[in-house]
Coordinates of C-alpha atoms in Angstrom, one line a residue:
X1 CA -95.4 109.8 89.0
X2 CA -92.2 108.8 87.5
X3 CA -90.6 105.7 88.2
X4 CA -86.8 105.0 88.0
X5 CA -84.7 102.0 88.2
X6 CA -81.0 102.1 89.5
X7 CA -78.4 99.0 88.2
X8 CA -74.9 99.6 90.4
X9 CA -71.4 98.0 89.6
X10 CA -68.6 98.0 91.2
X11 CA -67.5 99.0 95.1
X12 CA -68.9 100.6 98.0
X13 CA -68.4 104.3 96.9
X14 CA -70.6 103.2 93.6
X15 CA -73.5 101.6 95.7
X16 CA -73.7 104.9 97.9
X17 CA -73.6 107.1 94.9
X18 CA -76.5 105.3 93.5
X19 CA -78.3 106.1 96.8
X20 CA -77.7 109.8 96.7
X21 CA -78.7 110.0 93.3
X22 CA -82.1 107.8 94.5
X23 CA -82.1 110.0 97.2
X24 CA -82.4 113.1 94.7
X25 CA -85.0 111.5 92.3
X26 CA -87.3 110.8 95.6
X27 CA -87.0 114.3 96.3
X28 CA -88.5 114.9 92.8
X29 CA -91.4 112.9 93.1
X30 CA -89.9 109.9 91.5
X31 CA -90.4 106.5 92.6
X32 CA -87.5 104.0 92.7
X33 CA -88.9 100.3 91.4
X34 CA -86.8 97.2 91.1
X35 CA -88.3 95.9 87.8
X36 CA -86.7 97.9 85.3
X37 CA -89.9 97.2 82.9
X38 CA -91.6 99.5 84.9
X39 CA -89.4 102.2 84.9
X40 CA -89.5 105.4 83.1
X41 CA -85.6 105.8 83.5
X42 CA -82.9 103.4 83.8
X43 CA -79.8 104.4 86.0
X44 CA -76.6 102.3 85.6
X45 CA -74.1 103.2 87.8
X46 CA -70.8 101.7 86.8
X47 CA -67.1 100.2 87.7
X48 CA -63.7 101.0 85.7
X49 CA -61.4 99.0 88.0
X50 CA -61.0 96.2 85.5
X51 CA -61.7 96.0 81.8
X52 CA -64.3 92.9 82.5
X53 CA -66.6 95.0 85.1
X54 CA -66.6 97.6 81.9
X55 CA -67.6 94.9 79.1
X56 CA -70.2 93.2 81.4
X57 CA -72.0 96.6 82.3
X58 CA -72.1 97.8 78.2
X59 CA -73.3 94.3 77.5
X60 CA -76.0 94.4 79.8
X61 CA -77.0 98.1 78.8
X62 CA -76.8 96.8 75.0
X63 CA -79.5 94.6 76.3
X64 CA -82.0 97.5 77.7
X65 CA -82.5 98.3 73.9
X66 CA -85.9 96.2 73.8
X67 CA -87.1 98.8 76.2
X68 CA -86.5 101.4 74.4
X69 CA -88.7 99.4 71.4
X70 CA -91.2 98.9 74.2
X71 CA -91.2 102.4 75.4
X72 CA -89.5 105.1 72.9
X73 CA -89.5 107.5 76.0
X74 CA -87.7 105.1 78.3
X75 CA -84.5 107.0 79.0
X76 CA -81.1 105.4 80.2
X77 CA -78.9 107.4 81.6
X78 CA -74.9 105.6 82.1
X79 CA -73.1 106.8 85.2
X80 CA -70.1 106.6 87.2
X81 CA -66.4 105.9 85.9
X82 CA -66.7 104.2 83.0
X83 CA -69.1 107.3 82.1
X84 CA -66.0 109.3 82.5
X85 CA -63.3 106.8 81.0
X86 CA -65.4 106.0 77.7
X87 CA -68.4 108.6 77.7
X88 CA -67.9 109.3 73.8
X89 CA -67.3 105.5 72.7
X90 CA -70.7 104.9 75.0
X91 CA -72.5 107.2 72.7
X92 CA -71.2 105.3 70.0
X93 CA -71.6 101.8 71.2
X94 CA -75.3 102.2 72.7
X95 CA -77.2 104.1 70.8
X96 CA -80.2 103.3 73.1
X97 CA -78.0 105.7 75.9
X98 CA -79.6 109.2 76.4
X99 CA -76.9 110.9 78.7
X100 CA -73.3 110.0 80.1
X101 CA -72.7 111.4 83.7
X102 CA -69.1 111.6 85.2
X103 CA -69.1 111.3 89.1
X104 CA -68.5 115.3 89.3
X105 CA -72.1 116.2 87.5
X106 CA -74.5 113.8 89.3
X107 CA -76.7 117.0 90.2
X108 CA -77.5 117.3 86.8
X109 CA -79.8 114.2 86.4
X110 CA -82.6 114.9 88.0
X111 CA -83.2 117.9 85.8
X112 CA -81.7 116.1 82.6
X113 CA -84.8 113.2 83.4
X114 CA -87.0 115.6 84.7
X115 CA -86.3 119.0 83.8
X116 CA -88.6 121.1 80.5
X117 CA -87.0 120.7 77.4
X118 CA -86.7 124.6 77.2
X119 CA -84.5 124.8 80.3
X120 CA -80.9 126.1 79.7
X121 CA -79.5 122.3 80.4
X122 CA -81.6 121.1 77.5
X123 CA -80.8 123.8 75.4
X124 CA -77.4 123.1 74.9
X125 CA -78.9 119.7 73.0
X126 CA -75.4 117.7 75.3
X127 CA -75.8 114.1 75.7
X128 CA -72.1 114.3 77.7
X129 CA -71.2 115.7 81.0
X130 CA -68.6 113.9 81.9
X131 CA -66.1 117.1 83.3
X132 CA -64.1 116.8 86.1
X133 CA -65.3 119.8 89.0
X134 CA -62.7 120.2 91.9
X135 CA -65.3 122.1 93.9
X136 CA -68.3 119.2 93.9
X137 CA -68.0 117.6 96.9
X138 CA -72.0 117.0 97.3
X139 CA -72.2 118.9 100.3
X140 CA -75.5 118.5 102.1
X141 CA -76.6 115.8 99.7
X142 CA -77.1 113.1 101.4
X143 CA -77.8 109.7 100.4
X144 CA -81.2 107.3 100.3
X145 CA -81.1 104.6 102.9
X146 CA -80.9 101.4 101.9
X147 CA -81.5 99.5 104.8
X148 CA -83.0 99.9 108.3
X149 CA -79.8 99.1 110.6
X150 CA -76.7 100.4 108.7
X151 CA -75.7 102.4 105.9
X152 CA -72.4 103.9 103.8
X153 CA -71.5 107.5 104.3
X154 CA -68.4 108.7 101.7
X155 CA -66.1 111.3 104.3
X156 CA -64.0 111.8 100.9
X157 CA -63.9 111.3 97.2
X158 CA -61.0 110.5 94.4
X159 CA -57.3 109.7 95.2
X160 CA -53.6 111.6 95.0
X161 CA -51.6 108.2 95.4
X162 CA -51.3 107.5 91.4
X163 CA -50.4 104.0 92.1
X164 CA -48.7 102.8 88.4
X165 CA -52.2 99.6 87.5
X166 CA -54.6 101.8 89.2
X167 CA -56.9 103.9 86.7
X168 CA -59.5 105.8 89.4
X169 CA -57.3 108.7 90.5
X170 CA -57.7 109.6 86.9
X171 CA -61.4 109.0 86.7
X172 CA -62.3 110.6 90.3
X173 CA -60.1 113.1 90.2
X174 CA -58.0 114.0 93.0
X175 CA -59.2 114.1 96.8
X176 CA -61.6 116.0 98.3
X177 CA -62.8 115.4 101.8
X178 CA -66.1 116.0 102.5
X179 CA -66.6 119.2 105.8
X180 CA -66.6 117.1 109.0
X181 CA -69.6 119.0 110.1
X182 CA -71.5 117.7 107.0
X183 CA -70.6 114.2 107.6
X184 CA -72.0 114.0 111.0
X185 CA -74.9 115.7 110.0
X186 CA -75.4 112.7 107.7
X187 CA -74.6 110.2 110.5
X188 CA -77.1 112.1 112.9
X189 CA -79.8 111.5 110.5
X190 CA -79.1 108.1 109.7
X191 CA -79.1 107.1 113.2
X192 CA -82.4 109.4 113.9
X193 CA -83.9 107.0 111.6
X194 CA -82.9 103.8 113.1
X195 CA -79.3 103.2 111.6
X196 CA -77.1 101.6 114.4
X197 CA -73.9 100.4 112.0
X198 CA -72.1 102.8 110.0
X199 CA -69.5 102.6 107.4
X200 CA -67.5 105.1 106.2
X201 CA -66.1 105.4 102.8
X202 CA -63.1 106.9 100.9
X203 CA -60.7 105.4 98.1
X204 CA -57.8 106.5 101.4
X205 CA -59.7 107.0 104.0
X206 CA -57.9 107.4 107.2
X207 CA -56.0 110.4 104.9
X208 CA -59.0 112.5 106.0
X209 CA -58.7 115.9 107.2
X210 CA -60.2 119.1 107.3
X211 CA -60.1 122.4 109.5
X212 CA -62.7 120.4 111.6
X213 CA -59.5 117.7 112.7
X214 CA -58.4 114.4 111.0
X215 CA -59.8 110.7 110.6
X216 CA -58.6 109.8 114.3
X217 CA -61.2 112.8 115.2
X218 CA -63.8 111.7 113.0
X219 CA -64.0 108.4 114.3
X220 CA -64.3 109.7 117.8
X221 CA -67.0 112.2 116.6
X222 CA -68.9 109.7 115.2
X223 CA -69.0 107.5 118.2
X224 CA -70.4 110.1 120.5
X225 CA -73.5 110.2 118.2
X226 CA -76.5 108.8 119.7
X227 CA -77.7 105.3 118.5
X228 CA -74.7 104.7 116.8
X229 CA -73.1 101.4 118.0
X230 CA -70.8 100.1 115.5
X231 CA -68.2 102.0 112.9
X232 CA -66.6 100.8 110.3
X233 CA -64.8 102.0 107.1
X234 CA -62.8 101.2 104.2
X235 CA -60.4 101.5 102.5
X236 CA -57.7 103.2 104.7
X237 CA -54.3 103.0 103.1
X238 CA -50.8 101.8 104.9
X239 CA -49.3 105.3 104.7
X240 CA -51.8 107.4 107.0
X241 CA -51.5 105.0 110.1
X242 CA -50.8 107.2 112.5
X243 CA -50.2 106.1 116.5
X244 CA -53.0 108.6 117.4
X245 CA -55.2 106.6 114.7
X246 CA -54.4 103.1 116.3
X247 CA -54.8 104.7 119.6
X248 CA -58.8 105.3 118.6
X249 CA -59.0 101.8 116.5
X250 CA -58.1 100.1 119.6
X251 CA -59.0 101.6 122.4
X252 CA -63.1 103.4 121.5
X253 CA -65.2 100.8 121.8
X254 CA -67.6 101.7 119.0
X255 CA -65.1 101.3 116.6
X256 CA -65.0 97.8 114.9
X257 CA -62.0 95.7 115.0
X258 CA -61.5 94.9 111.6
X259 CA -59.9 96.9 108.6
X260 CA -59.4 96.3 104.9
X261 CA -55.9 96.9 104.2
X262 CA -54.4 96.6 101.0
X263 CA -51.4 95.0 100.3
X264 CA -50.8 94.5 96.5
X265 CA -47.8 92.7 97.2
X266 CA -44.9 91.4 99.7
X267 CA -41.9 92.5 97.9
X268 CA -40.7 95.8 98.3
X269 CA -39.5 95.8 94.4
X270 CA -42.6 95.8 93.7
X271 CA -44.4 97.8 95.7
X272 CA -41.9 100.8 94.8
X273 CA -42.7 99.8 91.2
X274 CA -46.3 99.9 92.3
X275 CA -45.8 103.6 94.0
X276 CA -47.5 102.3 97.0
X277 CA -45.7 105.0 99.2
X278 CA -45.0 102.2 101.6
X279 CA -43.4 99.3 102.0
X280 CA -43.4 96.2 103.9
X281 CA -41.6 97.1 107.3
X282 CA -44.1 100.0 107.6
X283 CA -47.0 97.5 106.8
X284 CA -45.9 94.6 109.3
X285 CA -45.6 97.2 112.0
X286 CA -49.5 97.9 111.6
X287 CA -50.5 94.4 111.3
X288 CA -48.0 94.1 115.0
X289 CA -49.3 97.0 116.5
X290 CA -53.6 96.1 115.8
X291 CA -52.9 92.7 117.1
X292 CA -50.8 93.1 120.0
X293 CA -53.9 94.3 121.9
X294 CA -56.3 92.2 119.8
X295 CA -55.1 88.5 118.4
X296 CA -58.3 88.3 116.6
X297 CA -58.6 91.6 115.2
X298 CA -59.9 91.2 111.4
X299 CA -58.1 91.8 108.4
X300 CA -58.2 91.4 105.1
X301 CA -56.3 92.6 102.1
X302 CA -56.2 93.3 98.5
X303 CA -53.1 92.0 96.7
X304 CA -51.7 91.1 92.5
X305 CA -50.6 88.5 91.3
X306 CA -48.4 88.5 88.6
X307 CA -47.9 92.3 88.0
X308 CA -45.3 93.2 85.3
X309 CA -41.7 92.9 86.3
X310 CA -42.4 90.1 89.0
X311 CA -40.1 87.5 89.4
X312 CA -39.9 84.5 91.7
X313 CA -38.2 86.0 94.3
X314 CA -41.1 89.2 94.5
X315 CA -43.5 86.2 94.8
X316 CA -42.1 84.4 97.5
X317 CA -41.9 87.2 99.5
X318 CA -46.1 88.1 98.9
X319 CA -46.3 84.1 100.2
X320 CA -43.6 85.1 103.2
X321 CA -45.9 88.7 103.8
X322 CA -48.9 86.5 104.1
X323 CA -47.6 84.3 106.6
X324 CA -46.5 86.9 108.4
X325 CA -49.9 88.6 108.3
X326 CA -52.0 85.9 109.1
X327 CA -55.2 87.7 106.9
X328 CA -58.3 86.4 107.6
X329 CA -59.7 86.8 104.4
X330 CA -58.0 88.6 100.7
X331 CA -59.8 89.3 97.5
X332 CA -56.4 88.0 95.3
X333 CA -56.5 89.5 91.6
X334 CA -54.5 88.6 88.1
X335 CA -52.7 91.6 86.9
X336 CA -54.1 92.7 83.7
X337 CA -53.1 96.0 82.1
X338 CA -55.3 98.8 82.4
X339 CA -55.3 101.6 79.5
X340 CA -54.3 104.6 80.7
X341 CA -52.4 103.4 83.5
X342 CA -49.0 103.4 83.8
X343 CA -48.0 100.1 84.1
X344 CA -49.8 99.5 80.7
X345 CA -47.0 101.2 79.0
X346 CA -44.5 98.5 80.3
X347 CA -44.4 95.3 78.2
X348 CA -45.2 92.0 80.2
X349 CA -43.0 90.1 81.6
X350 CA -44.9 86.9 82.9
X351 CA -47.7 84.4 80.3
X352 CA -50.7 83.8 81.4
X353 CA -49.8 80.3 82.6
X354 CA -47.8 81.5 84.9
X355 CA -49.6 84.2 86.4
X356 CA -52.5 81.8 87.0
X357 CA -49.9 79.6 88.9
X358 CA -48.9 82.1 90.9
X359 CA -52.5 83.1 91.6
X360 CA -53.3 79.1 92.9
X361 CA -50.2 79.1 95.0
X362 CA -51.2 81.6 96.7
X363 CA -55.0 81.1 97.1
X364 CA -54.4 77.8 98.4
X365 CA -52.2 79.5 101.2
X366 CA -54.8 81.9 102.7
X367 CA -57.4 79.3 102.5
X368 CA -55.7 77.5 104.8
X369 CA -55.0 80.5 106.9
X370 CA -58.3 81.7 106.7
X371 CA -59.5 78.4 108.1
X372 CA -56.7 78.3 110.6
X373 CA -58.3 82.3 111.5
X374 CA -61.8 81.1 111.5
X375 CA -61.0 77.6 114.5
X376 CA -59.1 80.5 116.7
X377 CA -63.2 81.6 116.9
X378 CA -64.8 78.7 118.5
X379 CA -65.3 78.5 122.0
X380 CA -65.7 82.3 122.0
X381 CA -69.3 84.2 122.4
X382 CA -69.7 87.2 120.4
X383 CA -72.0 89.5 119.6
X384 CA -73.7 89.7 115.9
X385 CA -75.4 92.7 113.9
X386 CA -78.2 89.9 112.4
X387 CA -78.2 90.9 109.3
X388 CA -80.8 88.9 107.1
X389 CA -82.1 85.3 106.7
X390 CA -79.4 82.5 105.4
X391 CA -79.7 81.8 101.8
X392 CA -79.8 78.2 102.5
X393 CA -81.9 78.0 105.0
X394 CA -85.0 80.4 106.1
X395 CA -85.2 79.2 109.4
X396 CA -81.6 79.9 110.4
X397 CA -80.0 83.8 110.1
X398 CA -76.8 85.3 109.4
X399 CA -75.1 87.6 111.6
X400 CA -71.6 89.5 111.7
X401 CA -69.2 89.5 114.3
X402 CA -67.1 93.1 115.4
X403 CA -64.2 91.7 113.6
X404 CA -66.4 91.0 110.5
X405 CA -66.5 87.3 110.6
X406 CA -69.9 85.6 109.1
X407 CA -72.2 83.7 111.5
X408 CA -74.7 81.4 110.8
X409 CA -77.2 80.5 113.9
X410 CA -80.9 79.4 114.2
X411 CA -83.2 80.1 117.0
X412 CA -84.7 77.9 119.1
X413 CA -88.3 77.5 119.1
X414 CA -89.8 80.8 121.0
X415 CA -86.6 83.1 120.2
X416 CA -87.2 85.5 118.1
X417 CA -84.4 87.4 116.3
X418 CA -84.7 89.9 113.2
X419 CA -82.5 91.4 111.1
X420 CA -81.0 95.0 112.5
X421 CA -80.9 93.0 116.3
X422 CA -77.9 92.5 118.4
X423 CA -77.9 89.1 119.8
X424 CA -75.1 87.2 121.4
X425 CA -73.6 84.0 120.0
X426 CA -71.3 80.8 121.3
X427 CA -69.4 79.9 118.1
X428 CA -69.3 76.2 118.2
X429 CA -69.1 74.6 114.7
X430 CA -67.5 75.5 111.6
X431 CA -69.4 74.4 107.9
X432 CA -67.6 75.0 105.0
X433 CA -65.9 78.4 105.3
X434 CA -69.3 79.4 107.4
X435 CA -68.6 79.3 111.5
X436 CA -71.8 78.8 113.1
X437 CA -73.0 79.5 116.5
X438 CA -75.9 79.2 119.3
X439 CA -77.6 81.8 120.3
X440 CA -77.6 83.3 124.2
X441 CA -80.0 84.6 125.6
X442 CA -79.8 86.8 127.9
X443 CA -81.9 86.6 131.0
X444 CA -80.6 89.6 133.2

């Protein structure tokens, strides 16, 4: 019995990849193990979104080497984008690598680990297969689940928005949205298994659409499902927010009140030098129309600092935009130029110095609104997905709220709470950048 070992970089769309490629190895007999001494094959699933992600996965690959001394017949396979974006350097680089896999060939590892060395894929001696296929869109392969309460599901893979720093339409290949049918077949299973949260997954989500109907459909296909009790998703982009879509964001109650929506920047210079395909009117009036209903509706953001061509003025108005916003949380990045992007054909414009202070400026302002975000909580009671013990602290257990804030509670002596329950919470304290709460129970 074989054993594998899977190592995963990089977002959401990675991590369920790696479980659909687990989920094909189990089906093979193989056993998944997380000490990679033990394994037979090593699986590194990997990120291109920033040059760093790349360096730190080949460093850490470089390292598998004295496995290979160990064990001559340990194989290593590299997956994922960088496969795609560097597959021949790889070879180069790691000589300890035994096959690149681009995201459009994943099928072929099982028999590439498993398969006789006389079969037709061994026979053509490749150590590549990195080509893009417009028609693999893994239906009916569904992926292993990684926990017992909720799971990913990817509705649709690659991109068509080509915006100028962004190098994964090029590695992913254009989109392809997965048969609705398929999807909820997927779902079904998951929840027949105990899965109760669901997220789903797509570089543009809400573009979705098929002969079966369009994301707004989805979502309300996927509610009806029995056992299902929360969906999420990410990441939707500004252009494909329809009224019908709001409509079923804020009205079906199974659908969480919190979205992911990137901004990249507040100035409309830039975000046309970006090719966003929208701008910041069109964004506002989504923020407006999800909190009209809902004040505390969650959302974060993405967003650059410091891309090429920014001046003063661009800034200000990303500090103005996230005023206006009010975003409970952002993951806030440095521009750096990607090769093969095209932004990395424009010479910069700002130092390093200065794109730092830009960077500061602006973290500084959503920590304060995040903590501003996180007070408006207390005094409320909300119910929590638990979703595993705190870190610090065995005794007490973490939780998330519908609009994805992070609770921290501890039962009283004779309350007993797991992870995958739904539990009610008073949010009474906040620790940090942790709110914490005291459990309710229920008596009725």
């Amino acid at each position: 019995m074989k054993k594998y070992h899977l190592a995963t970089y990089g977002c959401q769309m990675n991590e369920y990849d790696s479980a659909m490629i687990a989920q094909e190895l189990d089906m093979c007999g193989c056993v998944e193990t997380s000490n990679q001494e033990d394994a037979d094959f090593i699986i590194v699933n990997t990120c291109s979104v920033r040059e760093k992600a790349e360096e730190t996965a080949i460093a850490n690959i470089s390292k598998l080497k004295y496995l290979n001394k160990k064990n001559p017949d340990v194989k290593v396979v590299v997956c994922g984008c960088m496969a795609k974006n560097r597959g021949p350097e790889l070879l180069k680089r790691l000589p300890n690598v035994s096959y690149i896999v681009g995201p459009d060939q994943y099928k072929k590892i099982p028999e590439l680990l498993l398969g006789d060395a006389k079969s037709p894929l061994h026979q053509t001696h490749h150590k590549m297969f990195i080509d893009e296929d417009l028609s693999e869109n893994y239906l009916g392969e569904y992926a292993k689940l990684q926990n017992d309460f909720t799971t990913f599901v990817a509705i649709q893979r690659g991109c068509n928005k080509r915006c100028s720093y962004c190098i994964v339409p090029y590695l992913r290949g254009p989109e392809k949205y997965r048969d609705m049918e398929d999807v909820l077949a997927e779902v079904r299973k998951a929840a027949d298994k105990g899965i109760t949260e669901v997220t789903l997954l797509g570089q543009t989500v809400n573009a979705y659409k098929t002969e079966g109907g369009n994301f707004a459909d989805l979502l309300t296909k996927v509610s009806e499902i029995g056992g299902i009790r929360r969906i999420r998703f990410t990441s939707p982009h500004p252009r494909h927010y329809t009224n019908e879509l709001i409509d079923v964001l804020l009205n079906n109650p199974k659908v969480c009140h919190y979205a992911h929506i990137p901004i990249q920047s507040g100035s409309d210079a830039m975000l046309k030098k970006m090719r966003r395909q929208h701008n910041m009117e069109q964004y506002l009036s989504i923020i407006e129309q999800l909190r009209s209903k809902d004040p505390f509706y969650g959302i974060s953001t993405d967003v650059i600092c410091g891309f090429v061509g920014e001046t003063e003025e661009d800034f200000e108005a990303t500090l103005k935009a996230f005023e206006q916003c009010q975003f409970d949380s952002a993951f806030m990045f440095i521009y750096s130029p990607r090769k093969g992007t095209e932004s990395y054909k424009e010479a910069e414009t700002l130092t390093e110095a200065e794109k730092n202070e830009r960077h500061t400026r602006l973290v500084e302002l959503q920590n304060a609104i995040t903590l501003k975000r996180n007070q408006m909580m207390l005094g409320r009671t909300e119910e929590l997905l638990v979703e595993k013990n705190s870190v610090r602290d065995e005794t007490e257990l973490r939780g998330r709220t519908d609009n994805f804030k992070k609770v921290v509670f501890k039962p009283e002596v004779g309350q007993i709470v797991k992870p995958g329950d739904y539990v009610k919470v008073k949010l009474d304290d906040i620790r940090g950048w942790t709110i914490r709460g005291k459990l309710i129970i229920d008596n009725g």
